[in-house]
Structures are given as structure tokens and as C-alpha cells.
Amino acid sequence: MDDITSQSLLSGLPENCPTHTWKSFKQLETAASEVYNKLQENEDNGNQYLVVRGLTNYAIEHFLDDKTILGGIGFRLWYERSVGLMKIIE
């Protein structure tokens, strides 16, 4: 974990929760799509979280301002410093 605060943000997540290092919106859209598709295949059962490390302030602002930024995949974002936790939703 990055620090004590990110540990609290990430506590209780499933072991199979994917973790990505921030590179681009497109890369994260692909990762979110994988989580979303697995949820659909399993009738909304299973992991619906995605951990993102290395988020920039620019990226965080765009995620908070534009809920369509992941190609129409719904999400909620919580973050502490540069660590984000996304919940993929319909």
C-alpha cells in the first residue's frame, strides 16, 4: 500500500480486485470494461471494484466532472492522494 490512508481506502476489498497504474483514460476504460463484462456474465455477482494507483490531479478532476469518460460504463470514484478506488456500476 502507498500509505496509511490508502490502506484504509482499500481495506476489505476482495483479493481478486484488479489493480492498475494510471496511464490514460483509454487504458482505464479497457480495465473498467473487463470488470463490467465479468459482472454481466455473473449476473452482477463478483468483484465490482478497480484500484488505480498513480492518479494525477488532472485525471481525478476529469473523473469527477465527466461521468461518461469511461465510454458509458458507470462508476463511482473514491480517492486519497494518488490512489483511487472505482466501483463499477450499471
Coordinates of N, CA and C in Angstrom, one line a residue, residues 4-88:
I4 N -0.8 4.9 5.0 CA -1.8 4.5 5.9 C -3.2 4.9 5.4
T5 N -3.4 6.0 4.8 CA -4.7 6.4 4.3 C -5.2 5.6 3.2
S6 N -4.3 5.2 2.2 CA -4.7 4.4 1.1 C -5.0 3.0 1.6
Q7 N -4.4 2.5 2.7 CA -4.7 1.2 3.3 C -6.1 1.2 3.8
S8 N -6.6 2.3 4.4 CA -8.0 2.3 4.9 C -9.0 2.4 3.7
L9 N -8.6 3.1 2.7 CA -9.4 3.2 1.5 C -9.6 1.8 0.8
L10 N -8.6 1.0 0.9 CA -8.6 -0.3 0.2 C -8.9 -1.5 1.1
S11 N -9.1 -1.2 2.4 CA -9.4 -2.4 3.3 C -10.7 -3.0 3.0
G12 N -10.7 -4.3 3.1 CA -12.0 -5.1 2.8 C -12.3 -5.4 1.4
L13 N -11.4 -5.0 0.5 CA -11.6 -5.4 -0.9 C -11.3 -6.9 -1.2
P14 N -12.0 -7.4 -2.2 CA -11.7 -8.8 -2.5 C -10.3 -9.0 -3.0
E15 N -9.8 -10.2 -2.7 CA -8.4 -10.5 -3.1 C -8.2 -10.4 -4.6
N16 N -9.2 -10.7 -5.4 CA -9.1 -10.7 -6.9 C -9.4 -9.3 -7.5
C17 N -9.4 -8.3 -6.7 CA -9.6 -6.9 -7.1 C -8.5 -6.5 -8.0
P18 N -8.7 -6.1 -9.3 CA -7.6 -5.7 -10.2 C -7.0 -4.4 -9.7
T19 N -5.7 -4.2 -9.9 CA -5.0 -3.0 -9.6 C -4.3 -2.5 -10.9
H20 N -4.5 -1.3 -11.2 CA -3.8 -0.7 -12.4 C -3.1 0.6 -12.0
T21 N -2.0 0.8 -12.7 CA -1.3 2.1 -12.6 C -1.8 3.0 -13.6
W22 N -2.1 4.2 -13.2 CA -2.7 5.2 -14.1 C -1.7 5.5 -15.3
K23 N -2.3 5.4 -16.5 CA -1.6 5.8 -17.7 C -2.4 6.7 -18.6
S24 N -3.7 6.2 -18.8 CA -4.5 7.0 -19.7 C -6.0 6.7 -19.4
F25 N -6.9 7.5 -19.9 CA -8.3 7.3 -19.8 C -8.7 6.0 -20.6
K26 N -8.1 5.9 -21.8 CA -8.4 4.7 -22.6 C -8.0 3.4 -21.9
Q27 N -6.9 3.4 -21.3 CA -6.4 2.2 -20.6 C -7.3 1.8 -19.5
L28 N -7.8 2.9 -18.8 CA -8.7 2.6 -17.6 C -10.1 2.2 -18.1
E29 N -10.5 2.8 -19.3 CA -11.8 2.3 -19.9 C -11.7 0.9 -20.2
T30 N -10.6 0.4 -20.7 CA -10.5 -1.0 -21.0 C -10.6 -1.9 -19.7
A31 N -9.9 -1.5 -18.7 CA -9.9 -2.2 -17.4 C -11.3 -2.2 -16.8
A32 N -12.0 -1.1 -16.9 CA -13.3 -1.0 -16.3 C -14.3 -1.8 -17.1
S33 N -14.1 -1.9 -18.4 CA -14.9 -2.7 -19.3 C -14.8 -4.2 -18.9
E34 N -13.6 -4.6 -18.6 CA -13.3 -6.0 -18.2 C -14.1 -6.4 -16.9
V35 N -14.0 -5.5 -16.0 CA -14.8 -5.7 -14.7 C -16.3 -5.7 -15.0
Y36 N -16.7 -4.8 -15.8 CA -18.2 -4.7 -16.1 C -18.7 -5.9 -16.8
N37 N -17.9 -6.4 -17.8 CA -18.3 -7.6 -18.6 C -18.3 -8.8 -17.7
K38 N -17.4 -9.0 -16.7 CA -17.4 -10.1 -15.8 C -18.6 -10.0 -14.9
L39 N -19.0 -8.8 -14.5 CA -20.2 -8.7 -13.7 C -21.4 -9.1 -14.5
Q40 N -21.5 -8.7 -15.7 CA -22.7 -9.1 -16.6 C -22.7 -10.6 -16.8
E41 N -21.6 -11.2 -17.0 CA -21.5 -12.7 -17.2 C -22.0 -13.4 -15.9
N42 N -21.7 -12.8 -14.8 CA -22.0 -13.5 -13.5 C -23.3 -12.9 -12.8
E43 N -24.1 -12.3 -13.7 CA -25.4 -11.8 -13.2 C -25.2 -10.8 -12.0
D44 N -24.3 -9.9 -12.1 CA -24.0 -8.9 -11.1 C -23.4 -9.4 -9.8
N45 N -22.9 -10.7 -9.8 CA -22.2 -11.2 -8.7 C -20.7 -11.2 -8.9
G46 N -19.9 -10.9 -7.9 CA -18.5 -10.8 -8.1 C -17.9 -9.5 -7.8
N47 N -16.6 -9.3 -8.1 CA -15.9 -8.1 -7.9 C -16.4 -7.0 -8.8
Q48 N -16.6 -5.8 -8.2 CA -17.0 -4.7 -9.0 C -16.1 -3.5 -8.7
Y49 N -14.9 -3.7 -8.2 CA -14.0 -2.7 -7.8 C -12.8 -2.7 -8.7
L50 N -12.2 -1.6 -8.8 CA -10.9 -1.4 -9.6 C -10.1 -0.4 -8.8
V51 N -8.9 -0.8 -8.5 CA -7.9 0.1 -7.8 C -7.0 0.7 -8.8
V52 N -6.8 2.0 -8.7 CA -6.0 2.8 -9.6 C -5.0 3.5 -8.8
R53 N -3.7 3.2 -9.1 CA -2.6 3.9 -8.4 C -2.0 4.9 -9.3
G54 N -1.4 6.0 -8.8 CA -0.7 7.0 -9.6 C -1.6 8.0 -10.2
L55 N -2.8 8.1 -9.7 CA -3.7 9.1 -10.4 C -3.2 10.5 -10.2
T56 N -3.3 11.3 -11.3 CA -2.9 12.7 -11.2 C -4.1 13.6 -10.9
N57 N -3.9 14.8 -10.4 CA -5.0 15.7 -10.1 C -5.8 15.9 -11.4
Y58 N -5.2 16.0 -12.5 CA -5.9 16.2 -13.8 C -6.9 15.0 -14.0
A59 N -6.4 13.8 -13.8 CA -7.3 12.7 -14.1 C -8.4 12.7 -13.1
I60 N -8.1 12.9 -11.8 CA -9.2 12.9 -10.8 C -10.3 14.0 -11.1
E61 N -9.9 15.2 -11.5 CA -10.8 16.2 -11.9 C -11.7 15.7 -13.0
H62 N -11.1 15.1 -14.0 CA -11.9 14.6 -15.2 C -12.9 13.5 -14.8
F63 N -12.5 12.6 -13.9 CA -13.3 11.6 -13.5 C -14.5 12.1 -12.7
L64 N -14.3 13.1 -11.9 CA -15.3 13.7 -11.1 C -16.3 14.6 -11.9
D65 N -15.8 15.2 -13.0 CA -16.6 16.1 -13.8 C -17.3 15.4 -14.9
D66 N -16.8 14.3 -15.4 CA -17.3 13.7 -16.6 C -17.6 12.2 -16.3
K67 N -18.9 11.9 -16.1 CA -19.2 10.5 -15.7 C -19.3 9.6 -17.0
T68 N -19.1 10.2 -18.2 CA -19.1 9.3 -19.4 C -17.7 9.1 -19.9
I69 N -16.7 9.4 -19.1 CA -15.4 9.4 -19.6 C -14.9 7.9 -19.8
L70 N -15.6 6.9 -19.2 CA -15.2 5.5 -19.4 C -16.0 4.9 -20.5
G71 N -16.4 5.6 -21.5 CA -17.1 5.0 -22.6 C -18.5 4.6 -22.2
G72 N -19.2 5.2 -21.3 CA -20.5 4.9 -20.9 C -20.6 3.9 -19.7
I73 N -19.5 3.4 -19.3 CA -19.5 2.5 -18.1 C -19.7 3.4 -16.8
G74 N -20.7 3.1 -16.1 CA -20.9 3.8 -14.9 C -19.9 3.5 -13.8
F75 N -19.6 4.5 -13.0 CA -18.6 4.3 -11.9 C -18.8 5.3 -10.8
R76 N -18.3 5.0 -9.6 CA -18.1 5.9 -8.5 C -16.7 5.9 -8.2
L77 N -16.1 7.0 -7.8 CA -14.7 7.1 -7.5 C -14.5 7.7 -6.1
W78 N -13.7 7.0 -5.4 CA -13.2 7.5 -4.1 C -11.7 7.6 -4.3
Y79 N -11.1 8.5 -3.7 CA -9.6 8.6 -3.8 C -9.0 9.3 -2.6
E80 N -7.8 8.9 -2.4 CA -6.9 9.5 -1.3 C -5.6 9.7 -1.9
R81 N -5.2 10.9 -2.0 CA -3.9 11.3 -2.7 C -3.9 10.8 -4.1
S82 N -3.0 9.9 -4.5 CA -2.9 9.4 -5.9 C -3.5 8.0 -6.0
V83 N -4.2 7.5 -5.0 CA -4.8 6.2 -5.1 C -6.3 6.3 -5.2
G84 N -6.9 5.7 -6.2 CA -8.3 5.7 -6.5 C -8.9 4.4 -6.3
L85 N -10.2 4.3 -5.9 CA -11.0 3.1 -5.9 C -12.2 3.4 -6.7
M86 N -12.4 2.6 -7.7 CA -13.6 2.8 -8.6 C -14.5 1.6 -8.3
K87 N -15.8 1.9 -8.2 CA -16.8 0.9 -8.1 C -17.5 1.0 -9.5
I88 N -17.5 -0.1 -10.2 CA -18.2 -0.2 -11.5 C -19.7 -0.5 -11.3

